[in-house]
């Protein structure tokens, strides 16, 4: 940062390195064709300029091999770029299993970030170098977009659902965080910074925090307070399904569709239970639309997920 | 003038305002369009100027954020819906399509006039929305911002765009039917000038795509007024559904903007190289190919939006496939230049500039279509640079090329050649200075629609603004000398470029009925003389 | 220029060419209409998939007799329309007037029934955005169904109104005996439009009224 | 634009079939056919559309072939819009299912980067 005329963004994540490679390849392809085309324009312009008003041109004859060549060669190049680009995309979309989760809630015009241990930050994200971080993003109002140029990652933050992104920072430093999806008046002010720290520094930063509440624990409190527990009890009763072990399972819906109980499912179920009614139960669950904030929903989900964990560890695995 | 003077030219056939406002002559309607879109262009350009002035400093000193947001929204809306989409089709297409196919008029002259009125009414709605409260949604109207959160005058704007869409549909309809039913005898499909093929492909998109935009906008307006919830996640709606509908039209719409320019190229390149086109069939079918495949790539605007990654892959692949027909065209023009006898009149300078800038713009489209790279450059100035390269460097240059090329036919006068060339060169240079820095800015990560930015981006932004002022001169010059030429320009004669094509076989300006007798076509298109065959 | 043939517009060479252009023009226009409704049908499809229960519940709340009746009314109106075209082809002026009037009448009946349905829905607070209320398990998702119901039927009704307007125009011409067996393209072409609006309803009927009726 | 005058009898036959099909579709809706319910409804609607288009709209009689192309184009484009959008909606789930629980306390959190 700070250079007067920077020409290339900092490279600060594993993905950035991979992405830049394709970018360089594309630049090479562009240069090749631009030189080819500008070059031939200039060459033809000089070589075949009209010398006398009545000069006659060469006759135009079909040339099939030539035509095939300039269809096939670009096609091959295009397909190479496609495959390469798609592969990269899958890299960017597939967080490693051990990635540390960070939840991000966008709202006009700020970023609310919560770490897995419950620490909250606003418009800033502190992370250790060399650790894959998985972002779980959602929005309170309109679509935003979480964009860190130094990492070459960007992901729309869509209200009503969760999107994910991940990165592994490679170079300590402070980098720009931008909102890249137009979201209203102060879109340009919805910025922040991502601070990448050496593990030791990061540990110090973590220690300095006032002991935050784990999202799952906060969720457990909410679960009581909102009255979820009055229906969803730990021992399976007929009133409502037990939630332990639910997360990540296949659930059969009343219209006999199968869906995975992922975060979106849980979210939908809290806000619009009628969207995915579970088979075998009366649909008496009320909606909590308007009664819980996005952060609270995330905490409830963390709690339900932790139930899954409790289940597993009781099962002795 | 003797008494046996043949039919008067369309310009002399009736005077007074009513003879223009109630005309059904495609040539006069084209001029109505010309005047209106030039007006809209400069309106849009003023907004562009204000954007560039504001971005001179990192804090964005000129205006407040909200005002800036209305600037780029109005800039985008006006430039796209009120300038570029109607530019070549409704002005040049309207004027030359019947001439080129040897018809007396379009199939539905009244509808043609109606579509101009619709255009104006739509424009008035949009402008009044701009005046009363402004719009700040961006030209893309993304929900739920546009449908719920924006406090600006979205409904009025949406009505304006809805209305202008019908103008586009009617023009497209008219062109399609005219091309099918009104060709002169001997004018077979494969004797049609390639400009007509391009217009036909364009019309196809207008007719099949625009209604979807209309629906989308109706839904946004209803959503805003009645809170239907179709796009509102808090009521169970899906904002991505909006994006699908929007881009189903708006991606093909970018081909509405470029195809006509590509068509103009095939006319100017052959005329000024005086050589028969290379690969007629390939160019003709590539226009149709672009129109059809162009409908299947809309999701490339949504790679990071949260749409399914599998669909994203499909869209990415198809985006690469749609680049091939464009490549075919470029290479065919190069092959036409080869061995030609090239003259550098203004239309040709614009055309050569077009080829170069379109190539750069198109190739940078490949960066965007490569999903992995798009993650980084999506919604940054890289995209802004990409589309200005194609739309300003490409489509607008194509429009200028066509306007200069047919100017003698339209007005009967030649524009001053020296000024024309000067303007073409200034435009080319100013253009690159304006928009090349934006590629760098984009890759550095400067997001678009930002009213202020981190200080390290300033140098490039200043360069860009400096370029814009040069570009502005490049656009103002033609207005001056073209107006001047209306009275003072040299009289052109029917065929100043010694071009082939029916439109050059009738006087300039043509009589109201276009031709004195229904023309009969006996030649292949672009039969320019060669060393071998002596064509006379 | 030759204005000798009655009804030939200046830009065409022959009446035949003129009719062909008109006919094709209308069909091309109908293709745009397909896309116009298409955007909403697409939305219908994906939301019905996501909110099947709500769609079923909402659909059951519509009055099936009204939907069926309206379908029959529109089918009859298409029939009378085609008979009006027939009368134009054979040059029977009274037939034209009679069948056009019948078509307009049926169109109006359709709109009347639609209006009745809308008022009932309004009374039951089923109109999105205006104090919407729906009881039962789908209280907070049913609005989506009604949004589509109103958007689709509203847009369709608008087309019906335009259609009735066009029929009025035909009626005046028929009254003045302007249609001859050789020259009646207007009836043909407006007839196409009317039938198209009928077809849209033919799809709307099962999509809106018959979602999961049997349960 | 058919050039052929179709007999009123044909029209009446078509009208009759349309009425029957309407009643049929309404009736079928009350039977439980599982997935076949929407299939039946749409099939009948398509048949009805075909009847109206072919006979009432004279598609069957016209000599202008292009009419078929226009109609087909409209339907095909609608199919494309639906197919792609629909594909998105049904395949939108994340490509990797989330792990059963997140690494959600400081210790497990720290251990990850300590291990590196
Ligand atoms: C006239 C307008 C126009 C045209 C013709 C194009 C043409 C293309 N566009 Fe562009 N585009 C826009 C206008 C246009 N675009 C606009 C306005 C936006 C932004 C919208 C917004 O968000 O506001 C946009 C955004 C945009 C995006 C989304 C970016 C993002 O938001 O993240 C993408 C992604 O794929 C894209 C791709 C392409 C491609 C692949 C082409 C191709 O058709 C280009 C084909 C041309 C060539 C390839 C050059 C010629 C070929 C050769 C010289 C031979 C060599 C070729 C090969 C090796 C293949 N465009
Ligand atoms: C045909 C389409 C078209 C055309 C011709 C142009 C022409 C230009 N555009 Fe535009 N542009 C778009 C279509 C177009 N644009 C679209 C669709 C967007 C996206 C909008 C959105 O995000 O929603 C956009 C966005 C856009 C941005 C990004 C704004 C942002 O994201 O924050 C910028 C920034 O530089 C810009 C600049 C320019 C410039 C300098 C020109 C120049 O070529 C214009 C040349 C003219 C001049 C340079 C001005 C001449 C000067 C005057 C007549 C008087 C000037 C007055 C004062 C200075 C007070 N455009
Ligand atoms: Cu948030 Cu832009
Ligand atoms: Cu696109």
Coordinates of C-alpha atoms and ligand atoms in Angstrom, one line a residue, chain A residues 29 33 37 74 77-78, chain B residues 80 139-140 247 251 254-255 257-258 300-301 303 319 322-324 326-327 330-331 358-359 362-363 365-366 368-369 374 378-379 383 386-387 390-391 448-449, ligand 1:
Chain A
X29 CA -3.0 -14.7 -25.2
X33 CA -3.8 -11.6 -30.7
X37 CA -4.3 -8.0 -35.3
X74 CA -9.2 -19.9 -31.0
X77 CA -7.3 -21.7 -26.7
X78 CA -10.8 -20.8 -25.4
Chain B
X80 CA -27.5 1.7 -22.9
X139 CA -28.5 0.2 -14.4
X140 CA -28.8 -3.4 -13.2
X247 CA -29.4 -11.0 -17.5
X251 CA -26.6 -10.2 -21.8
X254 CA -24.9 -6.4 -25.3
X255 CA -25.1 -8.2 -28.6
X257 CA -25.3 -3.2 -29.2
X258 CA -22.4 -4.8 -30.9
X300 CA -21.6 -15.3 -16.6
X301 CA -22.6 -12.1 -14.8
X303 CA -20.5 -16.4 -11.1
X319 CA -19.4 -17.8 -23.1
X322 CA -19.8 -17.4 -28.2
X323 CA -16.4 -15.7 -28.5
X324 CA -15.7 -17.9 -31.6
X326 CA -16.6 -12.9 -33.1
X327 CA -13.2 -14.3 -33.8
X330 CA -12.4 -10.4 -37.1
X331 CA -10.2 -12.8 -39.0
X358 CA -13.2 -4.6 -30.1
X359 CA -10.4 -7.2 -30.1
X362 CA -13.5 -9.0 -26.5
X363 CA -10.4 -10.7 -25.3
X365 CA -14.2 -10.6 -22.0
X366 CA -12.4 -14.0 -21.9
X368 CA -14.3 -12.4 -17.2
X369 CA -15.7 -15.6 -18.6
X374 CA -13.8 -13.5 -12.6
X378 CA -16.0 -9.2 -11.0
X379 CA -17.6 -5.8 -10.2
X383 CA -15.4 -5.0 -16.0
X386 CA -14.0 -4.3 -20.6
X387 CA -17.4 -3.0 -21.5
X390 CA -16.5 -3.0 -26.5
X391 CA -19.3 -0.4 -26.2
X448 CA -17.0 -0.2 -9.5
X449 CA -19.7 2.2 -8.4
Ligands
LIG1 C1 -21.4 -4.5 -26.5 C2 -21.3 -5.0 -25.4 C3 -20.6 -6.2 -25.0 C4 -20.1 -7.2 -25.8 C5 -20.1 -7.4 -27.2 C6 -19.5 -8.1 -24.8 C7 -18.8 -9.3 -25.2 C8 -18.4 -10.3 -24.3 N1 -18.4 -10.2 -22.9 FE1 -19.1 -8.6 -21.8 N2 -20.0 -7.1 -20.8 C9 -20.6 -6.0 -21.3 C10 -20.8 -5.7 -22.6 C11 -20.3 -6.5 -23.6 N3 -19.7 -7.7 -23.5 C12 -21.2 -5.2 -20.2 C13 -22.0 -3.9 -20.4 C14 -20.8 -5.9 -19.0 C15 -21.1 -5.4 -17.6 C16 -22.5 -5.4 -17.2 C17 -22.6 -4.9 -15.8 O1 -22.4 -5.6 -14.8 O2 -22.9 -3.7 -15.6 C18 -20.1 -7.1 -19.4 C19 -19.7 -8.0 -18.5 C20 -19.2 -9.2 -18.9 C21 -19.0 -10.3 -18.0 C22 -19.3 -10.3 -16.5 C23 -18.3 -9.7 -15.7 C24 -18.6 -9.6 -14.3 O3 -19.5 -8.8 -14.0 O4 -18.0 -10.3 -13.5 C25 -18.4 -11.4 -18.7 C26 -18.1 -12.7 -18.1 O5 -18.0 -13.6 -18.8 C27 -18.3 -10.9 -20.1 C28 -17.8 -11.7 -21.1 C29 -17.9 -11.3 -22.4 C30 -17.5 -12.2 -23.5 C31 -16.8 -13.5 -23.4 C32 -17.8 -11.5 -24.7 C33 -17.5 -12.0 -26.1 O6 -18.6 -11.9 -26.9 C34 -16.3 -11.3 -26.7 C35 -16.0 -12.0 -28.0 C36 -14.9 -11.2 -28.8 C37 -13.6 -11.6 -28.9 C38 -13.1 -12.8 -28.2 C39 -12.6 -10.8 -29.6 C40 -12.3 -11.2 -31.1 C41 -11.6 -12.5 -31.2 C42 -10.3 -12.6 -31.5 C43 -9.4 -11.5 -31.8 C44 -9.8 -13.9 -31.7 C45 -9.2 -14.6 -30.5 C46 -10.2 -15.3 -29.8 C47 -10.0 -16.3 -28.9 C48 -8.7 -16.8 -28.6 C49 -11.2 -17.0 -28.3 N4 -18.8 -9.6 -20.1

